[in-house]
Short mmCIF file of C-alpha atoms in Angstrom, two decimals:
data_model
loop_
_atom_site.label_atom_id
_atom_site.label_comp_id
_atom_site.label_asym_id
_atom_site.label_seq_id
_atom_site.Cartn_x
_atom_site.Cartn_y
_atom_site.Cartn_z
CA PRO Y 1 -29.04 22.38 27.92
CA TYR Y 2 -27.72 19.46 30.03
CA ASN Y 3 -25.79 19.51 33.24
CA ASN Y 4 -22.68 17.51 32.43
CA ARG Y 5 -22.10 16.05 35.87
CA LEU Y 6 -25.66 14.93 36.68
CA LYS Y 7 -26.81 14.36 33.12
CA LEU Y 8 -30.07 16.21 33.90
CA PRO Y 9 -31.72 18.84 31.75
CA ILE Y 10 -31.14 22.30 33.23
CA ASN Y 11 -34.87 23.07 33.25
CA ILE Y 12 -35.45 20.10 35.57
CA VAL Y 13 -32.75 21.28 37.96
CA ARG Y 14 -34.20 24.77 38.06
CA ASN Y 15 -37.77 23.65 38.78
CA TYR Y 16 -36.93 21.62 41.87
CA THR Y 17 -35.57 22.52 45.26
CA CYS Y 18 -32.57 20.85 46.83
CA VAL Y 19 -33.99 19.34 50.02
CA ASN Y 20 -31.34 16.89 51.12
CA TRP Y 21 -27.67 17.28 50.23
CA HIS Y 22 -25.21 14.92 51.81
CA SER Y 23 -22.31 17.33 51.83
CA SER Y 24 -20.44 19.35 54.40
CA GLN Y 25 -20.48 22.30 52.02
CA PHE Y 26 -24.23 22.91 51.88
CA HIS Y 27 -25.04 26.29 50.35
CA SER Y 28 -28.29 27.52 51.89
CA ASN Y 29 -28.42 30.55 49.67
CA HIS Y 30 -27.90 28.53 46.53
CA PRO Y 31 -30.18 25.51 46.66
CA HIS Y 32 -29.32 24.54 43.10
CA HIS Y 33 -25.57 24.76 43.50
CA ILE Y 34 -23.84 22.01 41.51
CA PRO Y 35 -20.63 20.71 43.11
CA THR Y 36 -17.36 21.14 41.28
CA LYS Y 37 -14.79 18.43 40.71
CA SER Y 38 -12.85 19.57 43.81
CA GLU Y 39 -15.82 19.13 46.17
CA PRO Y 40 -16.72 15.91 48.03
CA GLN Y 41 -19.14 13.45 46.51
CA THR Y 42 -22.77 14.31 47.04
CA ILE Y 43 -26.28 12.95 46.81
CA ILE Y 44 -28.86 15.46 45.70
CA HIS Y 45 -32.60 14.81 46.13
CA PHE Y 46 -34.89 17.08 44.14
CA TYR Y 47 -38.52 17.80 45.09
CA ALA Y 48 -41.20 19.96 43.63
CA PRO Y 49 -41.45 23.35 45.41
CA ALA Y 50 -44.87 22.53 46.86
CA ASP Y 51 -43.53 19.44 48.64
CA ALA Y 52 -40.11 20.71 49.61
CA GLN Y 53 -41.07 22.31 52.95
CA GLY Y 54 -42.46 19.12 54.41
CA HIS Y 55 -39.33 17.20 53.69
CA GLN Y 56 -36.63 19.51 54.98
CA GLN Y 57 -35.64 17.21 57.84
CA GLN Y 58 -35.94 13.81 56.21
CA ILE Y 59 -34.34 11.85 53.50
CA ALA Y 60 -36.75 11.11 50.71
CA GLN Y 61 -36.51 9.28 47.42
CA PRO Y 62 -35.92 11.26 44.21
CA ILE Y 63 -39.05 12.05 42.28
CA THR Y 64 -39.69 10.36 38.99
CA ALA Y 65 -38.79 13.50 37.07
CA VAL Y 66 -35.17 12.46 37.45
CA PRO Y 67 -34.38 9.94 34.70
CA SER Y 68 -34.32 6.45 36.12
CA ALA Y 69 -31.12 5.67 34.26
CA ILE Y 70 -29.20 8.10 36.50
CA GLU Y 71 -28.12 6.36 39.65
CA PRO Y 72 -27.37 8.65 42.62
CA ALA Y 73 -23.80 8.50 43.77
CA THR Y 74 -23.05 6.65 46.99
CA PRO Y 75 -21.70 9.01 49.69
CA LEU Y 76 -18.05 8.44 50.48
CA PRO Y 77 -16.60 8.19 53.98
CA ALA Y 78 -15.43 11.53 55.31
CA ASN Y 79 -11.90 10.28 55.70
CA ASN Y 80 -11.50 9.27 52.05
CA PRO Y 81 -8.77 11.60 50.73
CA ASN Y 82 -9.17 10.62 47.09
CA PRO Y 83 -12.82 10.45 46.10
CA SER Y 84 -13.60 8.79 42.79
CA PRO Y 85 -15.44 10.64 40.02
CA ALA Y 86 -19.20 10.30 40.02
CA PRO Y 87 -20.47 7.48 37.81
CA THR Y 88 -22.02 8.46 34.51
CA ASN Y 89 -23.78 6.77 31.63
CA SER Y 90 -20.80 7.41 29.35
CA PRO Y 91 -19.21 4.29 27.81
CA PRO Y 92 -15.99 3.12 29.44
CA ILE Y 93 -12.80 4.44 27.93
CA ALA Y 94 -10.88 1.74 26.12
CA PRO Y 95 -7.45 1.00 27.55
CA PRO Y 96 -4.52 2.30 25.51
CA SER Y 97 -3.46 -0.05 22.77
CA ASN Y 98 -0.12 -1.80 23.00
CA ILE Y 99 0.05 -2.28 19.23
CA ILE Y 100 3.08 -0.61 17.69
CA LEU Y 101 2.20 0.56 14.20
CA PRO Y 102 4.90 0.99 11.55
CA THR Y 103 6.19 4.48 10.91
CA GLY Y 104 7.60 3.72 7.47
CA PRO Y 105 5.84 2.53 4.32
CA VAL Y 106 4.40 -0.99 4.28
CA PHE Y 107 2.23 -0.97 1.16
CA TYR Y 108 3.40 0.41 -2.17
CA PHE Y 109 0.41 1.39 -4.26
CA ASN Y 110 1.19 3.05 -7.61
CA VAL Y 111 4.93 2.97 -6.98
CA ALA Y 112 6.65 2.78 -10.35
CA HIS Y 113 9.76 0.86 -9.32
CA LEU Y 114 10.44 -1.98 -6.91
CA PRO Y 115 11.54 -0.47 -3.54
CA ASN Y 116 13.77 -3.45 -2.74
CA LYS Y 117 14.07 -7.07 -3.78
CA ASP Y 118 12.12 -8.32 -0.74
CA GLU Y 119 9.02 -6.44 -1.87
CA LEU Y 120 8.46 -8.73 -4.85
CA TYR Y 121 5.96 -11.35 -3.69
CA GLY Y 122 5.00 -14.49 -5.56
CA ARG Y 123 6.37 -14.86 -9.08
CA LYS Y 124 8.74 -17.63 -7.98
CA ARG Y 125 8.66 -19.50 -11.28
CA GLU Y 126 8.93 -16.27 -13.26
CA ARG Y 127 11.91 -15.10 -11.21
CA MET Y 128 13.68 -18.41 -11.65
CA THR Y 129 13.09 -18.47 -15.41
CA LEU Y 130 14.31 -14.90 -15.88
CA LEU Y 131 17.44 -15.43 -13.83
CA GLU Y 132 18.31 -18.76 -15.44
CA ARG Y 133 17.91 -17.50 -19.00
CA THR Y 134 19.90 -14.36 -18.26
CA ARG Y 135 22.63 -16.37 -16.60
CA LYS Y 136 22.89 -18.57 -19.71
CA GLY Y 137 22.92 -15.58 -22.05
CA ASP Y 138 19.43 -16.13 -23.48
CA SER Y 139 16.78 -13.48 -24.16
CA THR Y 140 13.40 -13.22 -22.42
CA SER Y 141 10.11 -11.47 -23.14
CA ILE Y 142 7.98 -10.36 -20.15
CA VAL Y 143 4.32 -10.00 -21.09
CA GLY Y 144 1.29 -8.97 -19.07
CA PRO Y 145 -1.51 -6.42 -18.71
CA ARG Y 146 -0.94 -2.92 -17.44
CA ARG Y 147 0.15 -2.61 -13.78
CA ILE Y 148 0.54 -6.32 -13.24
CA GLY Y 149 4.15 -6.01 -12.07
CA LYS Y 150 6.28 -6.28 -15.23
CA THR Y 151 8.54 -3.38 -14.32
CA TRP Y 152 8.94 -4.70 -10.76
CA LEU Y 153 10.11 -8.06 -12.13
CA LEU Y 154 12.62 -6.24 -14.31
CA ASP Y 155 13.77 -4.21 -11.29
CA TYR Y 156 14.13 -7.43 -9.33
CA LEU Y 157 16.57 -8.72 -11.94
CA LYS Y 158 18.67 -5.56 -11.61
CA GLN Y 159 18.66 -5.64 -7.81
CA VAL Y 160 19.62 -9.30 -7.38
CA ALA Y 161 22.12 -9.38 -10.24
CA PRO Y 162 25.16 -8.63 -8.03
CA ASP Y 163 24.37 -11.72 -5.91
CA GLU Y 164 22.66 -14.02 -8.40
CA LEU Y 165 24.72 -13.34 -11.51
CA ALA Y 166 28.44 -13.12 -12.11
CA PRO Y 167 30.05 -9.70 -11.58
CA ASN Y 168 30.78 -9.36 -15.30
CA PHE Y 169 27.09 -8.86 -16.16
CA ARG Y 170 26.34 -5.26 -17.14
CA ILE Y 171 22.59 -4.52 -16.98
CA ALA Y 172 21.17 -1.46 -18.72
CA SER Y 173 17.61 -0.21 -19.32
CA LEU Y 174 15.83 1.99 -21.79
CA GLY Y 175 12.24 2.71 -22.71
CA GLY Y 176 10.59 1.85 -25.99
CA THR Y 177 8.48 5.01 -26.09
CA THR Y 178 9.50 8.63 -26.25
CA THR Y 179 7.85 12.01 -26.68
CA ARG Y 180 9.37 12.40 -30.11
CA ARG Y 181 9.51 10.04 -33.05
CA LYS Y 182 12.05 7.32 -32.43
CA THR Y 183 14.54 6.34 -35.09
CA VAL Y 184 17.23 3.69 -35.32
CA SER Y 185 19.90 6.33 -34.54
CA THR Y 186 18.10 7.43 -31.35
CA PHE Y 187 17.73 3.80 -30.28
CA VAL Y 188 21.44 3.13 -30.83
CA THR Y 189 22.40 6.33 -28.99
CA GLN Y 190 20.23 5.46 -25.98
CA ALA Y 191 21.46 1.87 -25.89
CA LEU Y 192 25.13 2.92 -25.94
CA ASN Y 193 24.55 5.48 -23.19
CA ALA Y 194 22.72 2.91 -21.04
CA LEU Y 195 25.53 0.37 -21.48
CA GLY Y 196 28.15 2.94 -20.62
CA VAL Y 197 29.82 2.91 -24.05
CA PRO Y 198 31.30 6.28 -25.20
CA LEU Y 199 29.76 7.75 -28.34
CA ILE Y 200 31.96 8.21 -31.36
CA GLY Y 201 30.76 10.36 -34.23
CA ASN Y 202 27.50 12.18 -34.83
CA PRO Y 203 24.60 10.56 -32.93
CA ALA Y 204 22.24 11.31 -35.81
CA ASP Y 205 24.32 9.11 -38.12
CA LEU Y 206 24.57 6.07 -35.85
CA GLU Y 207 23.36 2.78 -37.31
CA LEU Y 208 22.80 -0.64 -35.81
CA ASP Y 209 26.32 -1.58 -36.95
CA THR Y 210 27.68 0.85 -34.35
CA LEU Y 211 25.88 -1.03 -31.59
CA THR Y 212 27.14 -4.32 -33.00
CA LYS Y 213 30.75 -3.14 -32.72
CA ALA Y 214 30.14 -1.92 -29.16
CA ILE Y 215 28.73 -5.31 -28.14
CA GLU Y 216 31.74 -7.07 -29.65
CA SER Y 217 34.05 -4.76 -27.70
CA LEU Y 218 32.27 -5.51 -24.43
CA HIS Y 219 32.36 -9.23 -25.20
CA ASN Y 220 36.12 -9.05 -25.77
CA GLN Y 221 36.40 -7.51 -22.30
CA GLN Y 222 34.64 -10.58 -20.85
CA LEU Y 223 31.57 -8.46 -20.12
CA LYS Y 224 28.04 -9.70 -20.68
CA PRO Y 225 25.71 -6.81 -21.62
CA VAL Y 226 22.02 -7.15 -20.75
CA LEU Y 227 19.71 -4.62 -22.43
CA CYS Y 228 16.25 -4.33 -20.83
CA ILE Y 229 13.72 -2.56 -23.02
CA GLU Y 230 10.46 -1.47 -21.41
CA GLN Y 231 7.32 -0.66 -23.38
CA PHE Y 232 8.65 -2.54 -26.36
CA GLU Y 233 5.45 -1.66 -28.23
CA GLY Y 234 7.09 1.69 -29.04
CA PHE Y 235 9.29 0.06 -31.67
CA PHE Y 236 6.45 -1.22 -33.78
CA ASN Y 237 4.29 0.48 -36.35
CA GLN Y 238 7.10 2.92 -37.08
CA GLN Y 239 8.68 2.94 -40.49
CA ASP Y 240 12.31 2.86 -39.35
CA PHE Y 241 11.89 -0.36 -37.40
CA ASP Y 242 11.40 -2.74 -40.27
CA TYR Y 243 12.35 -6.32 -41.07
CA ASP Y 244 16.03 -5.43 -41.39
CA PHE Y 245 16.10 -3.73 -38.00
CA PHE Y 246 14.70 -6.80 -36.21
CA ALA Y 247 17.03 -9.07 -38.18
CA GLY Y 248 19.98 -6.99 -37.00
CA LEU Y 249 18.71 -6.99 -33.41
CA ARG Y 250 18.40 -10.78 -33.56
CA TYR Y 251 22.00 -11.03 -34.71
CA LEU Y 252 23.09 -8.95 -31.71
CA ALA Y 253 21.05 -11.13 -29.34
CA THR Y 254 22.76 -14.28 -30.61
CA ASN Y 255 26.23 -12.76 -30.53
CA GLY Y 256 26.77 -11.37 -27.06
CA LEU Y 257 23.78 -9.14 -26.28
CA ILE Y 258 21.14 -10.43 -23.84
CA LEU Y 259 17.73 -8.86 -24.43
CA VAL Y 260 14.88 -8.59 -21.92
CA THR Y 261 11.77 -6.97 -23.37
CA VAL Y 262 8.62 -5.82 -21.57
CA SER Y 263 5.27 -5.46 -23.33
CA LYS Y 264 1.54 -5.83 -22.75
CA SER Y 265 1.11 -8.25 -25.65
CA PRO Y 266 3.24 -11.06 -27.09
CA LEU Y 267 5.85 -9.72 -29.48
CA ILE Y 268 4.51 -11.63 -32.45
CA ASP Y 269 1.11 -9.94 -31.95
CA LEU Y 270 2.65 -6.47 -32.04
CA VAL Y 271 4.29 -6.53 -35.45
CA GLY Y 272 2.77 -5.81 -38.80
CA GLU Y 273 2.64 -8.28 -41.68
CA ARG Y 274 6.01 -7.10 -43.01
CA CYS Y 275 7.82 -8.42 -39.91
CA GLN Y 276 5.83 -11.48 -38.86
CA THR Y 277 8.16 -13.80 -40.75
CA SER Y 278 11.24 -12.41 -38.97
CA PRO Y 279 13.20 -15.00 -36.97
CA PHE Y 280 13.74 -12.33 -34.29
CA PHE Y 281 10.84 -13.59 -32.20
CA ASN Y 282 12.13 -17.16 -32.04
CA ILE Y 283 14.99 -16.30 -29.68
CA PHE Y 284 12.74 -15.33 -26.75
CA GLU Y 285 11.07 -17.32 -24.03
CA GLN Y 286 7.90 -15.59 -22.98
CA ILE Y 287 7.08 -15.01 -19.29
CA THR Y 288 3.41 -14.12 -18.85
CA LEU Y 289 2.45 -12.34 -15.64
CA LYS Y 290 -1.04 -12.88 -14.24
CA PRO Y 291 -2.82 -11.89 -11.02
CA PHE Y 292 -1.80 -13.72 -7.85
CA ASN Y 293 -3.31 -17.13 -7.17
CA ASN Y 294 -4.51 -17.99 -3.66
CA VAL Y 295 -1.07 -19.22 -2.55
CA GLU Y 296 0.66 -16.01 -3.67
CA ALA Y 297 -2.08 -13.85 -2.16
CA GLU Y 298 -1.75 -15.67 1.18
CA GLU Y 299 2.01 -15.18 1.09
CA PHE Y 300 1.53 -11.45 0.50
CA ALA Y 301 -1.13 -11.13 3.21
CA GLN Y 302 0.87 -13.02 5.80
CA ALA Y 303 3.99 -10.92 5.32
CA LYS Y 304 2.23 -7.57 5.07
CA CYS Y 305 -0.12 -8.15 8.01
CA LYS Y 306 2.89 -8.88 10.18
CA GLN Y 307 4.57 -5.65 9.07
CA ALA Y 308 1.39 -3.60 9.54
CA SER Y 309 0.33 -5.22 12.88
CA PHE Y 310 -2.96 -6.34 11.33
CA ASN Y 311 -5.13 -8.79 13.24
CA ASP Y 312 -6.94 -11.77 11.73
CA ASP Y 313 -10.05 -9.74 10.90
CA GLU Y 314 -8.02 -7.11 9.08
CA ARG Y 315 -6.16 -9.81 7.23
CA ALA Y 316 -9.48 -11.28 6.08
CA VAL Y 317 -10.61 -7.85 4.85
CA LEU Y 318 -7.35 -7.42 2.93
CA LEU Y 319 -7.86 -10.69 1.09
CA LYS Y 320 -11.58 -10.14 0.56
CA TYR Y 321 -11.34 -6.72 -1.05
CA GLY Y 322 -8.07 -7.48 -2.82
CA GLN Y 323 -9.73 -10.30 -4.74
CA GLU Y 324 -10.98 -9.89 -8.27
CA GLU Y 325 -14.74 -10.13 -8.46
CA ASN Y 326 -16.02 -13.70 -8.95
CA LYS Y 327 -12.48 -14.97 -9.56
CA GLN Y 328 -9.85 -16.80 -7.57
CA GLU Y 329 -7.39 -14.06 -8.51
CA TRP Y 330 -5.79 -11.21 -6.58
CA SER Y 331 -4.29 -8.23 -8.38
CA PRO Y 332 -1.01 -7.17 -6.70
CA LEU Y 333 -1.91 -3.52 -7.24
CA ARG Y 334 -5.36 -4.00 -5.71
CA LEU Y 335 -3.89 -5.73 -2.66
CA GLN Y 336 -1.47 -2.85 -2.19
CA LEU Y 337 -4.31 -0.32 -2.36
CA VAL Y 338 -6.57 -2.18 0.09
CA GLY Y 339 -3.69 -2.66 2.51
CA GLU Y 340 -2.72 1.01 2.31
CA LYS Y 341 -6.27 2.16 3.14
CA LEU Y 342 -6.60 -0.33 5.99
CA LEU Y 343 -3.36 0.88 7.53
CA GLU Y 344 -4.42 4.50 7.17
CA ASP Y 345 -7.67 3.78 9.04
CA LYS Y 346 -5.83 1.87 11.73
CA LYS Y 347 -3.42 4.75 12.33
CA LEU Y 348 -6.27 7.27 12.48
CA ALA Y 349 -8.17 5.10 14.99
CA THR Y 350 -5.08 4.82 17.17
CA GLN Y 351 -4.60 8.58 17.16
CA GLY Y 352 -8.21 9.02 18.22
#
């Protein structure tokens, strides 16, 4: 119901007569003709029909029925070849942004494995401990709550091994859980496959002694096998993994095999009473992963905001909503999620 060029309700335009029109294209038969974009700029004065006749030959002021917020356009000189559009009450259009937003991924929320070694932020002490113990041939236990970054730390070890460790290190991984009941023979079979050792004999008959011989063979080849076991909880509370199993695994870990385990709880807390006296747990140094402190969170925010072209306000929002409630702690997963949503909104705003 509004005329888009004059911003006047149509019923107002229809109830008044065009008395004075500063335009060379005056349409006497169409007193309410509205100029198109191709026509010269105009000034239209509207008067009530009863008063229109007396004002045909003079310029009068617009009546108050026209909203006061609408300013009449100033007539342009006749020789102006490029008239400007009539002013309106619409807000000014923002100039195009010069910010170049990333086309590839910046934040990695709910990504199972570390995309590359540069994506692991913080954890400097934990990285150093893991690398140093592995380099010396010692075993390590990585402990922390769910989705705190345990697998990413393990992936970091694998990715930097060619540069940080000697070329004779052979790193292999296997999970501690499976859809079917795990036995010692299935563990040995998976470990041999992961280490690249050919299977000899029936896999169902393999014992821990078979793995011991394979480790000795690798050691004789000047190779240093590293076996990373995720979700180590899967080995406990199962009948086959008893005191003797952990005693045999400890022997392997002190005679050529480097173990790196990943679990939500300390290993000693996972075992039943029958295994708590096993010396297996004494060979590990525990690395406990926690949420980022303020220094680590700032490091993450600084790097990611640069990649995502975030400004200072967006950086503040990232840190604010990435923080754990009432704590000076920042969950890496939460920071990734907040950053991902911020970047999505920024891209949508840029696209209009």
